[in-house]
PDB file of N, CA and C in Angstrom:
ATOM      1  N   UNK A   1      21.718 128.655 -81.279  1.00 87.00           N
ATOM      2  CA  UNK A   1      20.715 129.590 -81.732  1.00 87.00           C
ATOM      3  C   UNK A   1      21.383 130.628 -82.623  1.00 87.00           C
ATOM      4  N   UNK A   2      20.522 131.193 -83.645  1.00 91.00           N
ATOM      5  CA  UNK A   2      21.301 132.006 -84.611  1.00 91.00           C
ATOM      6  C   UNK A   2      20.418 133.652 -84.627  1.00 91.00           C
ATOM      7  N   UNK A   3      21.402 134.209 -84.108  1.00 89.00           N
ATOM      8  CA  UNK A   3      20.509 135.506 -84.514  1.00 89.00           C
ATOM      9  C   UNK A   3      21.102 136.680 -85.425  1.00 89.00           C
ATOM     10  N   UNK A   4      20.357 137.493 -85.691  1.00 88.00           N
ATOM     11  CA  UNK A   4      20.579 138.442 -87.250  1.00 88.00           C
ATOM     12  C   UNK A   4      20.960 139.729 -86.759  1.00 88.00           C
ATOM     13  N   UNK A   5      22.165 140.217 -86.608  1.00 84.00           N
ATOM     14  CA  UNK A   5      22.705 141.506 -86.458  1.00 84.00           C
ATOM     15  C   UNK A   5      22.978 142.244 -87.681  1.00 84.00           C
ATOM     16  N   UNK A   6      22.356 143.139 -88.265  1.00 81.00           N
ATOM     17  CA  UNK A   6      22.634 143.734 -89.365  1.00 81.00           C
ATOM     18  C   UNK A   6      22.633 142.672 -90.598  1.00 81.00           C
ATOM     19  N   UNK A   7      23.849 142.730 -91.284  1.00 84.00           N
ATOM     20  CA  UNK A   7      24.072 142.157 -92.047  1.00 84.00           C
ATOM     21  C   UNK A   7      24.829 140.841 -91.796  1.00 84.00           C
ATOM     22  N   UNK A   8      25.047 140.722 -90.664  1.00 87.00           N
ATOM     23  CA  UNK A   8      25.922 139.421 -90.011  1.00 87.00           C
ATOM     24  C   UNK A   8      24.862 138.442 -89.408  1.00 87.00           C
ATOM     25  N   UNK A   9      25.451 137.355 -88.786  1.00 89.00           N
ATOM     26  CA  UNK A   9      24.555 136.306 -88.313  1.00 89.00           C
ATOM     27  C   UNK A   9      25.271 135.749 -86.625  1.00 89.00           C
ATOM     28  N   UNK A  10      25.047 135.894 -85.506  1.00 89.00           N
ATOM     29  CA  UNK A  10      25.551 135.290 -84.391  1.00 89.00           C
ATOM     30  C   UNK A  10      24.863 134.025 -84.201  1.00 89.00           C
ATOM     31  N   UNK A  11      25.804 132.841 -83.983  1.00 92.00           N
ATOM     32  CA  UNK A  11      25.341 131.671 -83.747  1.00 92.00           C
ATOM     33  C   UNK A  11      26.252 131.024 -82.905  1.00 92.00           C
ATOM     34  N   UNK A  12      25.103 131.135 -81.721  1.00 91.00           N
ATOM     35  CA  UNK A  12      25.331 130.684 -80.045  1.00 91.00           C
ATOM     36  C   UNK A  12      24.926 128.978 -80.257  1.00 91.00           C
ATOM     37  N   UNK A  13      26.494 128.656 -79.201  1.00 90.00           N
ATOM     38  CA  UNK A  13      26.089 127.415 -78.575  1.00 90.00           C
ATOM     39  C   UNK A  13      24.864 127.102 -77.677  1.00 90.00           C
ATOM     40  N   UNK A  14      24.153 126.667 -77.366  1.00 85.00           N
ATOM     41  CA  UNK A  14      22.885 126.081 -76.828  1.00 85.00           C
ATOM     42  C   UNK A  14      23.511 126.270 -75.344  1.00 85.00           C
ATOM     43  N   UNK A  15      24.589 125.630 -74.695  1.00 85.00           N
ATOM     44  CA  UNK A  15      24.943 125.495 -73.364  1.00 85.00           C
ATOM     45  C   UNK A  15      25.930 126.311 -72.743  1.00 85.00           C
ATOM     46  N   UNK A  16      25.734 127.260 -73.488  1.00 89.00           N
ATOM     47  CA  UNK A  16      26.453 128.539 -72.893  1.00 89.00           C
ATOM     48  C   UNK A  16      25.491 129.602 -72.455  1.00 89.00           C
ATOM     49  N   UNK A  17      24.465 129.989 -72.553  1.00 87.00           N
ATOM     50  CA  UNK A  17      23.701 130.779 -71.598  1.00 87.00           C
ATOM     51  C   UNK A  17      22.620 129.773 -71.205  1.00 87.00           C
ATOM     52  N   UNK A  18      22.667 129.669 -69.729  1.00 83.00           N
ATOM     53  CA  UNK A  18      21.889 128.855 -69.110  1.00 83.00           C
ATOM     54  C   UNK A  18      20.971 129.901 -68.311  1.00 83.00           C
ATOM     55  N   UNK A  19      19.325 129.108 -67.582  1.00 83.00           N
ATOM     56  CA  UNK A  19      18.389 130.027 -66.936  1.00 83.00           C
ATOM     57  C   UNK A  19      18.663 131.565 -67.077  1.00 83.00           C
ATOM     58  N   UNK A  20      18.885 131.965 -66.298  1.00 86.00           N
ATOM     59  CA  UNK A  20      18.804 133.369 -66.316  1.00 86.00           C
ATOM     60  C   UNK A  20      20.245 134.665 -66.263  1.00 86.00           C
ATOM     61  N   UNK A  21      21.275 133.421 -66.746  1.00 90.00           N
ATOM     62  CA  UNK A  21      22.771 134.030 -67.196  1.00 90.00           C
ATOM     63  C   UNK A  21      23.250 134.996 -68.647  1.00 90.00           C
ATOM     64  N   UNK A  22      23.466 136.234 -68.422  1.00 92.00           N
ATOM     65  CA  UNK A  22      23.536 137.018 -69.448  1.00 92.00           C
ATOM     66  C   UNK A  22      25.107 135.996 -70.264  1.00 92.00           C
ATOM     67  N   UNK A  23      24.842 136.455 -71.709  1.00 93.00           N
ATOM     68  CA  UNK A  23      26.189 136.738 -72.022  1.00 93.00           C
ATOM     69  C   UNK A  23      26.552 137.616 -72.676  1.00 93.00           C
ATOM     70  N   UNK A  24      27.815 138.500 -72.466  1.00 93.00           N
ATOM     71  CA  UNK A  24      28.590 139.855 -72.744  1.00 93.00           C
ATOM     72  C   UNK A  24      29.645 139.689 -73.333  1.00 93.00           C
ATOM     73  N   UNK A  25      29.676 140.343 -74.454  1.00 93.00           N
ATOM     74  CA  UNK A  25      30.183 140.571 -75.313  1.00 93.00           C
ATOM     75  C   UNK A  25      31.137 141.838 -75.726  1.00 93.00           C
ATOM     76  N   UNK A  26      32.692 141.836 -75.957  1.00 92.00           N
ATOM     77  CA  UNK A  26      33.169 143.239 -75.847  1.00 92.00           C
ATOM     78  C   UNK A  26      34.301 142.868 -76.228  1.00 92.00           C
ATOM     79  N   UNK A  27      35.090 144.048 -75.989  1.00 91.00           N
ATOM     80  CA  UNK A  27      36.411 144.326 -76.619  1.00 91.00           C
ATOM     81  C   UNK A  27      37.632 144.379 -75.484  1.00 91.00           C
ATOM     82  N   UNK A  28      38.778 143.864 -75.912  1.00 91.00           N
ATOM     83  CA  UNK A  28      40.146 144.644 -74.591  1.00 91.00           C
ATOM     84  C   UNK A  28      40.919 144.456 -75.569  1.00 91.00           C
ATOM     85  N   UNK A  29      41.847 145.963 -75.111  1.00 89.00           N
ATOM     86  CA  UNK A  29      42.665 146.398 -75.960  1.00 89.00           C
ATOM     87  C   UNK A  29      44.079 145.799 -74.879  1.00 89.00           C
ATOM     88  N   UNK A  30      44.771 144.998 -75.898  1.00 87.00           N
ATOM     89  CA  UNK A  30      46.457 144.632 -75.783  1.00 87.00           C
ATOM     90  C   UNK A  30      47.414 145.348 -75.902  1.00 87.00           C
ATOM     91  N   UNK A  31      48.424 145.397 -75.734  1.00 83.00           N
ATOM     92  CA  UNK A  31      49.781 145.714 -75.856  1.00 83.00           C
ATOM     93  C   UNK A  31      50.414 144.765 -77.557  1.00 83.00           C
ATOM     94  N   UNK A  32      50.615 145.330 -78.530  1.00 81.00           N
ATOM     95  CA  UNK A  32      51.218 144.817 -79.927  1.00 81.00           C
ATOM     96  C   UNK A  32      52.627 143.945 -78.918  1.00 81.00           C
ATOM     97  N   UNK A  33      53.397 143.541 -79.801  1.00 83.00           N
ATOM     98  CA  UNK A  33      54.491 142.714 -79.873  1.00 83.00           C
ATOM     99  C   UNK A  33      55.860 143.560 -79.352  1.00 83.00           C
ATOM    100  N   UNK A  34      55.657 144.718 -79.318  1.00 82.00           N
ATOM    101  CA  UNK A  34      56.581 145.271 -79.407  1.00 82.00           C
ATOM    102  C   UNK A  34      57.288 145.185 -78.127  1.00 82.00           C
ATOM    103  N   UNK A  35      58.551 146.052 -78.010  1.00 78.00           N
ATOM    104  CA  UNK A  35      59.078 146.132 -75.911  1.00 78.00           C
ATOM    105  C   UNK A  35      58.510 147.667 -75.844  1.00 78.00           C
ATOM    106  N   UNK A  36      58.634 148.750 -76.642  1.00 77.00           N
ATOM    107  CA  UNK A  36      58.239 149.780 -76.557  1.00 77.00           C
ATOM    108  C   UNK A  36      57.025 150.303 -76.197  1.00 77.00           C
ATOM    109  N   UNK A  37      56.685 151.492 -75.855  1.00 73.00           N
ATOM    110  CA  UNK A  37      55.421 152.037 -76.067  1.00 73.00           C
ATOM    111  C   UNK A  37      54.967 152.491 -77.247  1.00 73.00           C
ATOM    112  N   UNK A  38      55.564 152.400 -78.266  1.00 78.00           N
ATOM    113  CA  UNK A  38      55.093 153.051 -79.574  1.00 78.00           C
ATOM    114  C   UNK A  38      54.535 151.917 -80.354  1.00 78.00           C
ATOM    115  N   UNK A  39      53.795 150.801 -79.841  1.00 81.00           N
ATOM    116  CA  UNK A  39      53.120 149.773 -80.614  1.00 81.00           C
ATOM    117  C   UNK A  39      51.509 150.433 -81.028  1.00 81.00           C
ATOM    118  N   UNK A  40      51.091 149.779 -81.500  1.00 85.00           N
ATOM    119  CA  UNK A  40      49.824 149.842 -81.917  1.00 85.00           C
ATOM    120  C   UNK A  40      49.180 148.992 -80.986  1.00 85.00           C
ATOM    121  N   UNK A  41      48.002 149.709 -79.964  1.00 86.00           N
ATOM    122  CA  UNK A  41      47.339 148.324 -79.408  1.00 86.00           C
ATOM    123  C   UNK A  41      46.469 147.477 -80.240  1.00 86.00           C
ATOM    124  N   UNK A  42      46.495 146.086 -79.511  1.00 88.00           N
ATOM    125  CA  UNK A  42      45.554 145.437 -80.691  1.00 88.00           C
ATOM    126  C   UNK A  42      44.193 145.009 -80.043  1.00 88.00           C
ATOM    127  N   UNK A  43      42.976 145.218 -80.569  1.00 88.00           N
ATOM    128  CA  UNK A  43      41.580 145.007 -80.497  1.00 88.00           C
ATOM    129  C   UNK A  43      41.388 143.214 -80.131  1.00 88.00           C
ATOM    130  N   UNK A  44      41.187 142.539 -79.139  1.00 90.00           N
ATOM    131  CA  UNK A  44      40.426 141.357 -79.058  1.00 90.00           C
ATOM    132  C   UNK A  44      39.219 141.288 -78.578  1.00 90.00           C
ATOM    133  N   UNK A  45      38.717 140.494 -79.264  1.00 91.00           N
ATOM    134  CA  UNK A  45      36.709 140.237 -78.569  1.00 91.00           C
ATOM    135  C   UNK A  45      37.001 139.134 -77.330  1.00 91.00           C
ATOM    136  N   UNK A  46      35.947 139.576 -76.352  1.00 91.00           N
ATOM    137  CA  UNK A  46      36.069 138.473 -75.558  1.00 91.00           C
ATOM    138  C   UNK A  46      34.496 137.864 -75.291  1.00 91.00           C
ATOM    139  N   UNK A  47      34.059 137.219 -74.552  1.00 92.00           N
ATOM    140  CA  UNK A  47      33.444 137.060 -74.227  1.00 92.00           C
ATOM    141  C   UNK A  47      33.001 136.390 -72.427  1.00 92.00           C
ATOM    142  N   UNK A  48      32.058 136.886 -71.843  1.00 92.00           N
ATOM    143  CA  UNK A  48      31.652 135.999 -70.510  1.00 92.00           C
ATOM    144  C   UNK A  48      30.537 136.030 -70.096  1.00 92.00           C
ATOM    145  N   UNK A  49      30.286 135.351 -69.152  1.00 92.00           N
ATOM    146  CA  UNK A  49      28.821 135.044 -69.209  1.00 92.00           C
ATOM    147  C   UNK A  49      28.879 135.435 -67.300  1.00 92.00           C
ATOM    148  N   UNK A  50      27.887 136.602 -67.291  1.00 91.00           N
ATOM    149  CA  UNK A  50      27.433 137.196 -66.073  1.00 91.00           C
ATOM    150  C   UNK A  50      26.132 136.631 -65.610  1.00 91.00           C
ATOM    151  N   UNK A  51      25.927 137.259 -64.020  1.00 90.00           N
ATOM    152  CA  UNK A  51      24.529 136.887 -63.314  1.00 90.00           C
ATOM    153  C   UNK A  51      23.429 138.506 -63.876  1.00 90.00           C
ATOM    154  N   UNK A  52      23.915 139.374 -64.676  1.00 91.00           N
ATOM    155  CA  UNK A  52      22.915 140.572 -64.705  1.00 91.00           C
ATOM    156  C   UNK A  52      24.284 141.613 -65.566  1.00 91.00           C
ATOM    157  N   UNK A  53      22.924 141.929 -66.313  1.00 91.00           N
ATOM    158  CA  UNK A  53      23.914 143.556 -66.929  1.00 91.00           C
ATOM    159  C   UNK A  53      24.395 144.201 -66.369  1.00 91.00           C
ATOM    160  N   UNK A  54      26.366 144.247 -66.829  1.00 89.00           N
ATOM    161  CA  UNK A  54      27.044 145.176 -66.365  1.00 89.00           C
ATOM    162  C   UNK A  54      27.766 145.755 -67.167  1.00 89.00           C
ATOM    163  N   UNK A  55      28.018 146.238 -68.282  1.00 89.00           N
ATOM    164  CA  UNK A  55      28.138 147.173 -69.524  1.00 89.00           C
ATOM    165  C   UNK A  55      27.066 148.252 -69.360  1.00 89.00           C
ATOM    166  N   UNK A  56      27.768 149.291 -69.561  1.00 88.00           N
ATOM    167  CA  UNK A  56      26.823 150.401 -69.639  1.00 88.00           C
ATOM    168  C   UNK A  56      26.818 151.102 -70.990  1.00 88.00           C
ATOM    169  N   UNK A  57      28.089 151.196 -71.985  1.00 88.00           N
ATOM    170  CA  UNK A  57      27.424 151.224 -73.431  1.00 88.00           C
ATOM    171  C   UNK A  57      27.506 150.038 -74.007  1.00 88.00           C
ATOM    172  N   UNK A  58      26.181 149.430 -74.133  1.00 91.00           N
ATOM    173  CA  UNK A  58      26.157 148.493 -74.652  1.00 91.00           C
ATOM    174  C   UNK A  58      24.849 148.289 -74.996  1.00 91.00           C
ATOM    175  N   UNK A  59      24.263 147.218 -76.124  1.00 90.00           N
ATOM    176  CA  UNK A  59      23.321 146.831 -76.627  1.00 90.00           C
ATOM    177  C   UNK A  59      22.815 145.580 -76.094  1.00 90.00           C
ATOM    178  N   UNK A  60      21.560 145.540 -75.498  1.00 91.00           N
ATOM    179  CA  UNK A  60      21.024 144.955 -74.589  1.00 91.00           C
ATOM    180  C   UNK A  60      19.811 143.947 -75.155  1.00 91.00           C
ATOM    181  N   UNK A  61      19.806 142.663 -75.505  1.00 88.00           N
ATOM    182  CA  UNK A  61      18.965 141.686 -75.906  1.00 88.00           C
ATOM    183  C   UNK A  61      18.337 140.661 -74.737  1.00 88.00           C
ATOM    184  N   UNK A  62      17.046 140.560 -74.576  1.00 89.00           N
ATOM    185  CA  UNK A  62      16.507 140.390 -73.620  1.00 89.00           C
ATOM    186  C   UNK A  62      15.885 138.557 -73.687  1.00 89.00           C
ATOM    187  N   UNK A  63      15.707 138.237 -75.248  1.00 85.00           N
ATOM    188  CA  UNK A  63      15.676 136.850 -75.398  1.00 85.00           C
ATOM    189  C   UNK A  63      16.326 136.333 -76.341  1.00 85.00           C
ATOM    190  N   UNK A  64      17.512 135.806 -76.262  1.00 85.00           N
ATOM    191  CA  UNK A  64      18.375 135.372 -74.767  1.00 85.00           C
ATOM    192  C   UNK A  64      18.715 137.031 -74.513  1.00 85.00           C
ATOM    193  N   UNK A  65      19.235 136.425 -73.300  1.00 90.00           N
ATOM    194  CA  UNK A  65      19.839 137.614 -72.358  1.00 90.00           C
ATOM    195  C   UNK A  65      21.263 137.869 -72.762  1.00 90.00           C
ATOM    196  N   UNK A  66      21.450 138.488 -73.728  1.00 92.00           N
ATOM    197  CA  UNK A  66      22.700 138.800 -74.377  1.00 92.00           C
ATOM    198  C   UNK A  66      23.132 140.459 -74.576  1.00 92.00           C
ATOM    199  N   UNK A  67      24.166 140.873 -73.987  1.00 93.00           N
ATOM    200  CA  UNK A  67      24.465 142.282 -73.830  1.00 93.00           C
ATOM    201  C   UNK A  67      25.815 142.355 -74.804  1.00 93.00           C
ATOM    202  N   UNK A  68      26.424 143.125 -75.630  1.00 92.00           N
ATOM    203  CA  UNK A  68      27.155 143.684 -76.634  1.00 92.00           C
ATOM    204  C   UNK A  68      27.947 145.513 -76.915  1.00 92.00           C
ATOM    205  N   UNK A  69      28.827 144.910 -76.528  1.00 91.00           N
ATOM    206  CA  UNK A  69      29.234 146.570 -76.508  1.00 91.00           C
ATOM    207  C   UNK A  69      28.821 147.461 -77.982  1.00 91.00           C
ATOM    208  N   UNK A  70      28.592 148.535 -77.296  1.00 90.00           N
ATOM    209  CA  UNK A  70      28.182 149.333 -78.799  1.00 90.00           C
ATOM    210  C   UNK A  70      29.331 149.594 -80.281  1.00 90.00           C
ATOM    211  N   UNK A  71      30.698 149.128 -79.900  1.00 86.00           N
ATOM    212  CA  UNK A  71      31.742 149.244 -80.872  1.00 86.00           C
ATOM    213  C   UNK A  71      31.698 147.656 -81.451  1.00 86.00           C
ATOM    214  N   UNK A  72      31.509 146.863 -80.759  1.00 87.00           N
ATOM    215  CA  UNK A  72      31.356 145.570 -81.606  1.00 87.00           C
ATOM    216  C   UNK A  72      30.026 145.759 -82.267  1.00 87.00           C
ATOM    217  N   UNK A  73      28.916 146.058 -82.044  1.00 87.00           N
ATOM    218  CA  UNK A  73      27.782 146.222 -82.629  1.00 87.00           C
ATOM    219  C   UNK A  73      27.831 146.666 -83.905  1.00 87.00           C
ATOM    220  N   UNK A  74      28.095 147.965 -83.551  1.00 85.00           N
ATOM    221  CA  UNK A  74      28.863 148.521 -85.114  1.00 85.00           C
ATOM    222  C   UNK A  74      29.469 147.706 -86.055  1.00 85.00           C
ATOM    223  N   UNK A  75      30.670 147.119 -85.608  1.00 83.00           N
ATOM    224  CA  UNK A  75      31.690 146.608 -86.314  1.00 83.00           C
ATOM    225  C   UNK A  75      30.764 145.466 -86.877  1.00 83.00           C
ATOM    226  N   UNK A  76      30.192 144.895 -86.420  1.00 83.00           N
ATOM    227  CA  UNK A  76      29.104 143.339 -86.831  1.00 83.00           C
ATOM    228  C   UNK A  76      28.263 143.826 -87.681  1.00 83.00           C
ATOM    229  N   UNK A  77      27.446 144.615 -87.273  1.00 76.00           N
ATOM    230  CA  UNK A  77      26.134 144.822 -88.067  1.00 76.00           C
ATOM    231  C   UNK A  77      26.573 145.396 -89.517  1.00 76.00           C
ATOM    232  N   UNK A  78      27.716 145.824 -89.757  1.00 76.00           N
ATOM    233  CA  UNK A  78      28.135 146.637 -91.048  1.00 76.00           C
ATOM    234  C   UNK A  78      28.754 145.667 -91.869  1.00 76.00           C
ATOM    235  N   UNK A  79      29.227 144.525 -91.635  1.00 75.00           N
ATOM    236  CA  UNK A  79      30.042 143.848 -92.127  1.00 75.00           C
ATOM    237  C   UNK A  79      28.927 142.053 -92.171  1.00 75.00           C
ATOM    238  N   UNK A  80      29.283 141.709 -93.677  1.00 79.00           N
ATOM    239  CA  UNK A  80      28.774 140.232 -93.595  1.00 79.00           C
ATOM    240  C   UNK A  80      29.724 139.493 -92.973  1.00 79.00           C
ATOM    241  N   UNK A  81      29.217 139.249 -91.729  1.00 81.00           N
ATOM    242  CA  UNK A  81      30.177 137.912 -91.006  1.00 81.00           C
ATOM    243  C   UNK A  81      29.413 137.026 -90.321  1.00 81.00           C
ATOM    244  N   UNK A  82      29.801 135.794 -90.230  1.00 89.00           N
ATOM    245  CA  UNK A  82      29.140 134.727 -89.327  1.00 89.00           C
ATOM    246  C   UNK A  82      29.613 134.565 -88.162  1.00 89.00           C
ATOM    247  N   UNK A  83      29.680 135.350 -87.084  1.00 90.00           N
ATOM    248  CA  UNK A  83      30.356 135.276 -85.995  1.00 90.00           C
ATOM    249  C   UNK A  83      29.719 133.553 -84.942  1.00 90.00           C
ATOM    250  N   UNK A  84      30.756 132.811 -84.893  1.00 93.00           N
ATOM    251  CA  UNK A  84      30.386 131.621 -84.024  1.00 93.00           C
ATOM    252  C   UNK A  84      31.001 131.834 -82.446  1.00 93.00           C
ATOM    253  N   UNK A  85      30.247 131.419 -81.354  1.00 93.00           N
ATOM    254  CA  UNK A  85      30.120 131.594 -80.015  1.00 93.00           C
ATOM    255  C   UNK A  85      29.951 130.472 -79.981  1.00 93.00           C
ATOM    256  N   UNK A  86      31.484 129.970 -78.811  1.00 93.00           N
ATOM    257  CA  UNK A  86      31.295 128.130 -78.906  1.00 93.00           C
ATOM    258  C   UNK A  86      32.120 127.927 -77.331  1.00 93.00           C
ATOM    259  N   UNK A  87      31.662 126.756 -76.635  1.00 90.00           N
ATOM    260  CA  UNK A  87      32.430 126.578 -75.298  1.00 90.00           C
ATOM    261  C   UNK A  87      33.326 126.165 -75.344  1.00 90.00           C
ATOM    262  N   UNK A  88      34.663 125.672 -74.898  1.00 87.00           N
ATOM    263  CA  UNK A  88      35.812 124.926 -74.987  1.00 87.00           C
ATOM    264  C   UNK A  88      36.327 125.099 -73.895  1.00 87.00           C
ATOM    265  N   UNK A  89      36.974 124.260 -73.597  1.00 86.00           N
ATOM    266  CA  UNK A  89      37.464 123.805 -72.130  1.00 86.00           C
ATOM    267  C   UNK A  89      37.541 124.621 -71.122  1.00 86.00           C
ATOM    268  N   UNK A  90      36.114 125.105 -70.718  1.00 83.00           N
ATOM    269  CA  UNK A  90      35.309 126.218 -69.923  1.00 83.00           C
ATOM    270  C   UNK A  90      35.624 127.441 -70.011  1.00 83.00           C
ATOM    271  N   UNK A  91      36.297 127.216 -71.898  1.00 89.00           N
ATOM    272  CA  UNK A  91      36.668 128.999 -72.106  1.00 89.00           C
ATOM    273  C   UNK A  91      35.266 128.766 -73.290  1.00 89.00           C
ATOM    274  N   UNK A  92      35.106 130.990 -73.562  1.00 92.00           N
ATOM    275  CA  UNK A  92      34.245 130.764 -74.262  1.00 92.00           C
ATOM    276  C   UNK A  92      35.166 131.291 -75.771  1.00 92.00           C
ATOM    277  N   UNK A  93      34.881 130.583 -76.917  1.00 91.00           N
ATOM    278  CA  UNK A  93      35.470 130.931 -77.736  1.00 91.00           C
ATOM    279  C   UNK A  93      34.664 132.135 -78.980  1.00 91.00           C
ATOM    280  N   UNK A  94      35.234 133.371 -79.397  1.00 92.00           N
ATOM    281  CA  UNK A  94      34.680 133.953 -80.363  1.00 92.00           C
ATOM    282  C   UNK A  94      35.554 133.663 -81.557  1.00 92.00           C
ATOM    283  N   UNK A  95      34.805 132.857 -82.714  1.00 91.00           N
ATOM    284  CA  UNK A  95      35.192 133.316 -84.187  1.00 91.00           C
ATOM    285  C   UNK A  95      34.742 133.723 -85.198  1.00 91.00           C
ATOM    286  N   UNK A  96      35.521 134.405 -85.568  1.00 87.00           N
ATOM    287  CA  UNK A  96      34.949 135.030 -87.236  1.00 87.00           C
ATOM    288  C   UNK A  96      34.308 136.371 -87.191  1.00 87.00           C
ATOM    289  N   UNK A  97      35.302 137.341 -85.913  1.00 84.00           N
ATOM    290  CA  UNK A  97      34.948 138.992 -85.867  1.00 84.00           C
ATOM    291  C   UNK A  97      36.116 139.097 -85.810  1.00 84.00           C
ATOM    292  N   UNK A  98      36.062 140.146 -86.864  1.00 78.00           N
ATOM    293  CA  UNK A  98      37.278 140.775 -87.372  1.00 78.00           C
ATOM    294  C   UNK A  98      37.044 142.350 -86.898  1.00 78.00           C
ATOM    295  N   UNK A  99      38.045 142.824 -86.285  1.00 73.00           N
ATOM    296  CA  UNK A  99      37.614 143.794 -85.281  1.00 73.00           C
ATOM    297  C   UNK A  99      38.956 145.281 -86.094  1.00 73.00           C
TER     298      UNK A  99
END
């Protein structure tokens, strides 16, 4: 399914939100390469798929049941990107957000 965030486009696999399973969408911040503390952390999107909303800033879509933190929201809706949401070996994969 493809839906229209701003100027971007999200396009969900079909068998990744099933009956009444949210999926959430967000950010965790890493540790850079470095051994030190003086790295830069680095931004990854993740994704998982819950029984009910549990993000509290976040942007909340009700068909499908899809929840989005409010800093990826931003970052998507401002930018032309085709972000793809795809299953793989019962991981969920995000590509094409550049964060």
């Amino acid at each position: 399914m493809k839906i229209s965030i701003g100027l971007s486009t999200l396009d969900i696999d079909d068998e990744i939100i099933k009956n009444d399973d949210v999926l959430s969408i967000g950010v965790i911040l890493k540790n850079g390469p470095c051994n030190d503390n003086m790295c830069q952390l680095i931004r990854v999107p993740y994704a998982e798929i819950n029984k009910d909303y549990t993000m509290k800033n976040s942007i909340k879509l009700f068909n499908p049941r899809i929840e989005i933190d409010t800093n990826v929201y931003d970052m998507i809706s401002r930018e032309r990107e085709n972000i793809k949401i795809r299953m793989s070996n019962r991981k969920i994969l995000i590509k094409g957000i550049h964060l």
